[in-house]
Coordinates of C-alpha atoms in Angstrom, one line a residue:
X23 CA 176.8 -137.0 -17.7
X24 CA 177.4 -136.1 -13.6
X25 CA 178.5 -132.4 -12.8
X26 CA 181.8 -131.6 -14.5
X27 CA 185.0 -130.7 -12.7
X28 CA 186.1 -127.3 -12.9
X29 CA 189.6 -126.5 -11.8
X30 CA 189.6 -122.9 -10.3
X31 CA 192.8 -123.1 -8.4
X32 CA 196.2 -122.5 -9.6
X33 CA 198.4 -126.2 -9.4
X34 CA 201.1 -127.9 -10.9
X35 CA 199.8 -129.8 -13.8
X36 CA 201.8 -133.0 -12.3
X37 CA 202.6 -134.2 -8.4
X38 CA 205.7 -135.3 -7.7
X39 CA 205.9 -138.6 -8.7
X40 CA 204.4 -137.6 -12.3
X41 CA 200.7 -138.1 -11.6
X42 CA 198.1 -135.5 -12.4
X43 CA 196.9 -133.4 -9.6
X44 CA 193.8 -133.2 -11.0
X45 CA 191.7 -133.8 -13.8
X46 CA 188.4 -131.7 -15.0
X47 CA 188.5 -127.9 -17.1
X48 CA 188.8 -125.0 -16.6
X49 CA 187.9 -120.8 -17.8
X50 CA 191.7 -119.9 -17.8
X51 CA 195.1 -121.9 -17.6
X52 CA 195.9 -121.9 -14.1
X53 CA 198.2 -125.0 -13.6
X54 CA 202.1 -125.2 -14.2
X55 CA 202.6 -127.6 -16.9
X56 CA 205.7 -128.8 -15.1
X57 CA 206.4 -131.9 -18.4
X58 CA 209.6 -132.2 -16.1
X59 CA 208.0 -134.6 -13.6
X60 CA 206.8 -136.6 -16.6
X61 CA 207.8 -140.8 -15.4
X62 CA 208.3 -142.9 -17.9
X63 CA 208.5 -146.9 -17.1
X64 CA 212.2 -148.6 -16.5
X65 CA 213.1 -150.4 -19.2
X66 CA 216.5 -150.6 -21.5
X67 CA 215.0 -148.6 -24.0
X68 CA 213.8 -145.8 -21.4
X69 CA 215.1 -142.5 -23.7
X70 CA 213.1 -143.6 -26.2
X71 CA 209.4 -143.0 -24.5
X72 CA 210.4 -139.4 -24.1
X73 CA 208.9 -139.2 -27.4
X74 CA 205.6 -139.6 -26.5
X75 CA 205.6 -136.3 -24.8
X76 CA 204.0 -134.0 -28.0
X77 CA 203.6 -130.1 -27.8
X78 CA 202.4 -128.0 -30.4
X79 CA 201.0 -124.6 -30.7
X80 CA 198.0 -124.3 -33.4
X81 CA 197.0 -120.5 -34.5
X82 CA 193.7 -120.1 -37.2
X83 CA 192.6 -116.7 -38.8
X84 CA 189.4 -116.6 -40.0
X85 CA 188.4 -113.4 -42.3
X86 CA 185.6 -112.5 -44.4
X87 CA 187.6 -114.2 -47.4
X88 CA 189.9 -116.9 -46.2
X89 CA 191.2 -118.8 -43.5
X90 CA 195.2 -118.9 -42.4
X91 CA 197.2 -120.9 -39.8
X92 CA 200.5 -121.4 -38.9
X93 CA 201.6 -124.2 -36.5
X94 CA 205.0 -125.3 -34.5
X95 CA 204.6 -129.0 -33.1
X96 CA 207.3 -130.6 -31.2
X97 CA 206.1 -133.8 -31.7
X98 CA 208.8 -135.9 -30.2
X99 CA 210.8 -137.7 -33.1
X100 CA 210.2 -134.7 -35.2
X101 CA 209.6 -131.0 -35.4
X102 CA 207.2 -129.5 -37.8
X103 CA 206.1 -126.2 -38.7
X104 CA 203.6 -125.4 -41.2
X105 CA 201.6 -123.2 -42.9
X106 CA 198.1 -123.5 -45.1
X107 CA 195.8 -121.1 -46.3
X108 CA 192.1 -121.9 -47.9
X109 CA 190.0 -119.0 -50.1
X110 CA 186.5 -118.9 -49.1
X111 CA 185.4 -117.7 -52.6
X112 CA 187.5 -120.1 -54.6
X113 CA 188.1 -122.9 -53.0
X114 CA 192.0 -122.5 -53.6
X115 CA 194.3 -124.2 -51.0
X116 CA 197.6 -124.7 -50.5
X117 CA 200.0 -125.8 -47.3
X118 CA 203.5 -126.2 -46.6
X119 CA 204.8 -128.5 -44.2
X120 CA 208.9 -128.3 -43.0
X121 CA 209.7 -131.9 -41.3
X122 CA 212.5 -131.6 -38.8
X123 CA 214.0 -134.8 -37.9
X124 CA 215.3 -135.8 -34.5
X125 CA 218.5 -137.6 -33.7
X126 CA 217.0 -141.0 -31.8
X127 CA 220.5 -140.4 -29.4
X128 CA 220.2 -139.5 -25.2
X129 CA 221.2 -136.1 -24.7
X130 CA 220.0 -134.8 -28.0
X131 CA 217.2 -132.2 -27.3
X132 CA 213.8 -133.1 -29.0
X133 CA 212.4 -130.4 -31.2
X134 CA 214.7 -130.3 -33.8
X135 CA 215.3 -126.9 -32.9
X136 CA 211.5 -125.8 -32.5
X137 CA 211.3 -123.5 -29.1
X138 CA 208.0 -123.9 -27.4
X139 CA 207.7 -122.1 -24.0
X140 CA 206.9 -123.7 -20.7
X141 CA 203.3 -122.7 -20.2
X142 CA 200.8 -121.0 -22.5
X143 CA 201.2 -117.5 -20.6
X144 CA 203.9 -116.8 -21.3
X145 CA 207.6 -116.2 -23.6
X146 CA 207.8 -116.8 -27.4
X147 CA 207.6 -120.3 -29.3
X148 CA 209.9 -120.3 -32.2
X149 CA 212.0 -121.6 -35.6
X150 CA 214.1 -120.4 -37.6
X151 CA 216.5 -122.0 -39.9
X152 CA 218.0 -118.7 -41.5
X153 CA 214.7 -119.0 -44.4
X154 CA 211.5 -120.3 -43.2
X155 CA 210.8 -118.0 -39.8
X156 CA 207.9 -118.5 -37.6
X157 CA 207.7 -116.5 -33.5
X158 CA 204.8 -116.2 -31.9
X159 CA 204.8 -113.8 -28.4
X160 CA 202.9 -113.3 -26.3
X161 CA 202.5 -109.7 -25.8
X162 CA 201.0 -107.7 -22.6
X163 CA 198.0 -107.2 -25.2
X164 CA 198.0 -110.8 -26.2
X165 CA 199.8 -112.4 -28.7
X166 CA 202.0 -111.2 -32.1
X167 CA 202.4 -113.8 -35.1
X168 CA 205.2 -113.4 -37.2
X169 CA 206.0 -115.7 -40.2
X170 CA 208.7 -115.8 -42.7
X171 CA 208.1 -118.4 -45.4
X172 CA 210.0 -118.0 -48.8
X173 CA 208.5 -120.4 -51.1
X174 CA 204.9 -121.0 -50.5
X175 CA 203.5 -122.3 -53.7
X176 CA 206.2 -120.5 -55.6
X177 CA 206.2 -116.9 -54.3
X178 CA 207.1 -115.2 -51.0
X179 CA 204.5 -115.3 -47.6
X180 CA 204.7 -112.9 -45.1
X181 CA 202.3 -112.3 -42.1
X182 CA 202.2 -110.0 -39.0
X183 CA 199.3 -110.1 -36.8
X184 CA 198.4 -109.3 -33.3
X185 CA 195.4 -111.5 -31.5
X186 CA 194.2 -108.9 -28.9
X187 CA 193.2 -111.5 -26.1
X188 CA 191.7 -109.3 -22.9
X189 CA 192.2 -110.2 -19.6
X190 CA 188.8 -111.4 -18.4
X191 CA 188.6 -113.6 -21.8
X192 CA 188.2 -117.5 -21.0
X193 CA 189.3 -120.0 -22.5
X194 CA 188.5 -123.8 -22.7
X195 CA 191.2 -125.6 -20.9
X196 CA 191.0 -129.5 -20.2
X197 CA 193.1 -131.9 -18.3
X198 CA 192.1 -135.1 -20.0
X199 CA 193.8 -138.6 -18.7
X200 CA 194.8 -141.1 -21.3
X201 CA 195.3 -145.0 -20.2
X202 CA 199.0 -145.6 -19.2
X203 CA 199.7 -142.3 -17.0
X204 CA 199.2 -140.5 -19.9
X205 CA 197.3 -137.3 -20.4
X206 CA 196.3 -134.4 -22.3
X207 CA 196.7 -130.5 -21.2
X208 CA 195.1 -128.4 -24.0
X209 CA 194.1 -124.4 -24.0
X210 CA 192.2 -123.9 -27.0
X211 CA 190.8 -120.0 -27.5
X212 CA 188.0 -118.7 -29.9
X213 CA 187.1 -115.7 -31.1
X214 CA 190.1 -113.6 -30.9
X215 CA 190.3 -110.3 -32.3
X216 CA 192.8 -109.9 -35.0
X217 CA 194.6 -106.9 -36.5
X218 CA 197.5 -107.0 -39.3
X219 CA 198.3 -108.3 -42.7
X220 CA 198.6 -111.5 -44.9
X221 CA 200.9 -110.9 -47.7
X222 CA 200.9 -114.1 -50.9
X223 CA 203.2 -112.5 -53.5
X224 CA 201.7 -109.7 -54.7
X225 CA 198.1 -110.3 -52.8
X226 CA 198.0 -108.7 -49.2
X227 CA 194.9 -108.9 -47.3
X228 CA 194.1 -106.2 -44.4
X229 CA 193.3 -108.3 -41.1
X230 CA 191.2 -106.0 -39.3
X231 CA 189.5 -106.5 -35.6
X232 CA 185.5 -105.8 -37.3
X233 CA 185.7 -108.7 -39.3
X234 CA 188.6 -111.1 -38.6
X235 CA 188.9 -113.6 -35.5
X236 CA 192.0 -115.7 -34.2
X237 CA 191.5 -119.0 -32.6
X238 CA 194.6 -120.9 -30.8
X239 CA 195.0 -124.6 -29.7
X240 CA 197.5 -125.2 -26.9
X241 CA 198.4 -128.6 -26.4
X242 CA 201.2 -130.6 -23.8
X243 CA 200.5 -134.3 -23.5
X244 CA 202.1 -137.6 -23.5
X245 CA 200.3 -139.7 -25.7
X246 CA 199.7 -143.1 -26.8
X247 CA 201.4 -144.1 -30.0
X248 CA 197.8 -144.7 -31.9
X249 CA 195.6 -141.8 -31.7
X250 CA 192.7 -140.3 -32.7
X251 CA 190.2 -137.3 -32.3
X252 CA 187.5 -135.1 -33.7
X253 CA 187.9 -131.4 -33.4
X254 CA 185.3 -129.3 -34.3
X255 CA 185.5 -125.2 -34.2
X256 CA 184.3 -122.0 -34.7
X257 CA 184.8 -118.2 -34.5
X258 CA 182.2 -115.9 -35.6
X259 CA 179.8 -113.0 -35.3
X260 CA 176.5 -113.1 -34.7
X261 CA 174.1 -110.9 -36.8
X262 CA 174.3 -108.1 -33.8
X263 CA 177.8 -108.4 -34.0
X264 CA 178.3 -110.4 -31.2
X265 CA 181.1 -113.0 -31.0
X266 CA 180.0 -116.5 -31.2
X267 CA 182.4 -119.6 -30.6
X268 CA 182.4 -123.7 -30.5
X269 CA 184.8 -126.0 -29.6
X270 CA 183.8 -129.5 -29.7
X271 CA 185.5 -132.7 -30.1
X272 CA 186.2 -136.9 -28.8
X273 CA 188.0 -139.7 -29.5
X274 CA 190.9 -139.9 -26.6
X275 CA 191.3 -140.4 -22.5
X276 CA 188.6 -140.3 -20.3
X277 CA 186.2 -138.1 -20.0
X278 CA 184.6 -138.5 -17.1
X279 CA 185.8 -135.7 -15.2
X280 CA 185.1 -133.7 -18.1
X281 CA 184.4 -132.8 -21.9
X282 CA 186.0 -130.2 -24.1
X283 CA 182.9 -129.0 -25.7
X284 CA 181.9 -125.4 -24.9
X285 CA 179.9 -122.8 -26.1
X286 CA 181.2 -119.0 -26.4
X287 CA 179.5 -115.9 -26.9
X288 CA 181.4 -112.6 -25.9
X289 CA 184.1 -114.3 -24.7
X290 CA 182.8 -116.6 -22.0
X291 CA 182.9 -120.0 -21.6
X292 CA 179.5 -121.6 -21.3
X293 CA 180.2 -126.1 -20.7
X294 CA 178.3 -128.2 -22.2
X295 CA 178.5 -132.2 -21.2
X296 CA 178.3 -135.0 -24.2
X297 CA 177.7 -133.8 -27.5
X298 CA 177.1 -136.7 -29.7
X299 CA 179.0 -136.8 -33.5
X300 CA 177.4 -138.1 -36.5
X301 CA 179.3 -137.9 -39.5
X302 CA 180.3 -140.6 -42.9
X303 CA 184.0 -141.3 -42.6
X304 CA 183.9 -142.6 -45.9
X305 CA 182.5 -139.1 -47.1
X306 CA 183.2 -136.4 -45.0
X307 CA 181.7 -133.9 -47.6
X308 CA 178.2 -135.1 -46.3
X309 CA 176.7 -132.9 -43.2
X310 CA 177.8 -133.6 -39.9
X311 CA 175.7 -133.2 -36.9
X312 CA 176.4 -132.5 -33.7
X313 CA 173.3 -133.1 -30.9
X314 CA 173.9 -132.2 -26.5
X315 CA 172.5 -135.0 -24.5
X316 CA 170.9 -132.7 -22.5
X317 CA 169.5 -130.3 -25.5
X318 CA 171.9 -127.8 -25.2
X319 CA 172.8 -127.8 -28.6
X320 CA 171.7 -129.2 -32.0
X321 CA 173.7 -128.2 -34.8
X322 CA 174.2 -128.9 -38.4
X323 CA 177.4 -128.4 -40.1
X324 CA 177.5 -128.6 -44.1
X325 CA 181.3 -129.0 -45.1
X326 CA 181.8 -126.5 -48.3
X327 CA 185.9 -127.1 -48.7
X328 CA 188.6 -130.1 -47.4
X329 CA 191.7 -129.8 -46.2
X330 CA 193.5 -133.2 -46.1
X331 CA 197.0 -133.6 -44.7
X332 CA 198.9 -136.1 -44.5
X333 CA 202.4 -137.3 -43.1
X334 CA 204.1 -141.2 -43.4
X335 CA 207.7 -140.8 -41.7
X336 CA 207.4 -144.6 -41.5
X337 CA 207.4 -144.6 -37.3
X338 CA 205.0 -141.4 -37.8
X339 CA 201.9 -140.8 -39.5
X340 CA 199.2 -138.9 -39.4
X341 CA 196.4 -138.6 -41.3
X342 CA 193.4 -135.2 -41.0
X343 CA 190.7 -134.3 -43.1
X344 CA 189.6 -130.9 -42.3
X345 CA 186.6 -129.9 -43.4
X346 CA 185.3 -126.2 -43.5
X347 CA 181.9 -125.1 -44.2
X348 CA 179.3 -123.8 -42.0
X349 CA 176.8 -124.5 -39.0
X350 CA 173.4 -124.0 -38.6
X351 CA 171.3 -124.6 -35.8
X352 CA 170.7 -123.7 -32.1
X353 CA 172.9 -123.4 -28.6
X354 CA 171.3 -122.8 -25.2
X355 CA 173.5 -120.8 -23.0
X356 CA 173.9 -121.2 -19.3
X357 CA 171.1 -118.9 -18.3
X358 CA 168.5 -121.0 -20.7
X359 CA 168.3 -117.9 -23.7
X360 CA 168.7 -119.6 -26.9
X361 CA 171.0 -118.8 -29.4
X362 CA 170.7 -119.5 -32.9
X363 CA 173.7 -120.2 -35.3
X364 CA 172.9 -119.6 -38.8
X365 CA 175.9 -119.8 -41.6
X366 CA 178.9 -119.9 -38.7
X367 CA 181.8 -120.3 -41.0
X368 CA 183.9 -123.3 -39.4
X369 CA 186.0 -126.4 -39.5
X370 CA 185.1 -129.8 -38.4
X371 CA 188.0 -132.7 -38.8
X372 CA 189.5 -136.5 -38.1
X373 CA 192.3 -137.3 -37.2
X374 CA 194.3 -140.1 -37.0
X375 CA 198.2 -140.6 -35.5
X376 CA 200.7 -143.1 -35.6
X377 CA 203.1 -141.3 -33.8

């Protein structure tokens, strides 16, 4: 594909009469993302199309063991936070899902009381309905989880974990435009260190920064009603104890200014064009691969476990199937030096919306 276009000066996200300023990625979130100058079209039924705006933020902990995320998704119609955990060693897995309806009414505040800050750099995303507690700050160091959740699988889950996220750490950010004046503004982050404590009942498991990464997914869009993408993603160490990440993914807006697939080792963001899927939607336990246009990369991923998750709210629906397993092959790094990925732990998934 041509050069990509990387955004390297700060901008609101939106102009003033609700188109984006610009499209392409970037290493670090530098535009406003000013949803307030979102247009919708004039029609009778105008209140309604502010539900196509969606905003979620997306946290994952992988460990030696297990992997653990916690989610808040303003989603328009509805709020939802969740929770799931999968064990490595077992194969156990078990999520939670709180659906917060919205009152279809103008004036009523979408959300259903979910708080999700303005732009990724800042204040605290939050819900709380006096049981189920979930915050998430960010904190001069980086960022502090907090969850509350009093009946997950029949006993008590607590969690409190700081992602230590450095300044001159990049991220993959993407300004994606979908048909219609829509878009997508996403910050997704790999490889964070992590340091704190998962407590199941009477299980507790010690998150320390040697072993244990944090990944985040960021996203502000307004969206078309049917949707659907593949998200693939990894946070590891290499066998010098390097990190290693991936983030990968298609299946929405146009791309032509750019991709969201990147490579990153220590921290930095190498870009990487196309990357080409092959995968059986009818058996996503079958390995995946994932192949650069240009060579850059040529993996293999073998899913090991499956996460499926589902929704039907009748004017929402969603449908993911998340696998986790590992990848094996080779990335070439902007400099040419070759890296090779062998047993990556990571997650690959589909996903389809009606929402």
């Amino acid at each position: 594909m041509p050069d990509q276009h990387e955004i390297t000066a700060p901008a609101p996200l939106l102009d003033a009469q609700g188109r984006l300023n610009a499209a392409g990625w970037a290493r670090e979130p530098l535009l406003d993302c000013n949803l307030e100058a979102v247009r919708f079209y004039p029609t009778p039924l105008r209140f309604l199309q502010r539900f196509r705006v969606k905003r979620w933020d997306y946290y994952g902990i992988t460990t030696p063991d297990r992997f653990f995320s916690v989610t808040l998704a303003d989603l328009g119609y509805a709020g939802q936070a969740f929770v799931y955990t999968l064990d490595f060693a077992t194969g156990r897995y078990h999520e939670e899902t709180l659906t917060i309806a919205c009152p279809v009414v103008p004036g009523i505040p979408p959300g259903g009381g979910i708080v999700l800050p303005r732009n990724s750099t800042e204040g605290e995303s939050r819900y709380d309905n006096g049981k189920v507690r979930l915050a998430f700050r960010v904190t001069p160091a980086g960022r502090h989880l907090s969850v509350v959740w009093p009946d997950f699988n029949n006993q008590p889950l607590a969690a409190e974990i700081d992602l230590c996220l450095a300044p001159e750490h990049e991220s993959t950010v993407v300004v994606i435009p979908i048909r219609g004046n829509r878009f997508y503004y996403n910050r997704k982050v790999n490889c964070i260190p992590a340091e704190g404590w998962l407590q199941i009942g009477g299980e507790r498991t010690e998150i320390r920064p040697e072993t244990c990464l944090g990944n985040l997914d960021w996203g502000r869009g307004v969206w078309e009603y049917r949707s659907f993408w593949v998200w693939a993603s990894a946070s590891g160490f290499l066998p010098d104890r390097r990190t290693v990440g991936l983030n990968l993914g298609f299946g929405f807006g146009d791309t032509a200014a750019a991709t969201e697939n990147t490579l990153i080792p220590d921290g930095r963001v190498h870009k990487l064009g196309q990357v080409d899927f092959t995968y059986d939607p009818r058996d996503f336990k079958r390995p995946w691969r994932m192949v650069a246009a240009d060579d850059r990369l040529d993996l293999t991923f073998t899913p090991v476990l499956e996460r499926t998750a589902r929704t039907d709210l009748l004017i929402i629906a969603s449908k993911v199937h998340q696998m986790f397993g590992r990848y094996r092959g080779r990335a070439v790094a902007d400099d040419g030096k070759v890296i090779p990925i062998d047993g990556l732990i990571g997650f690959a998934e589909e996903h389809h919306a009606r929402w």
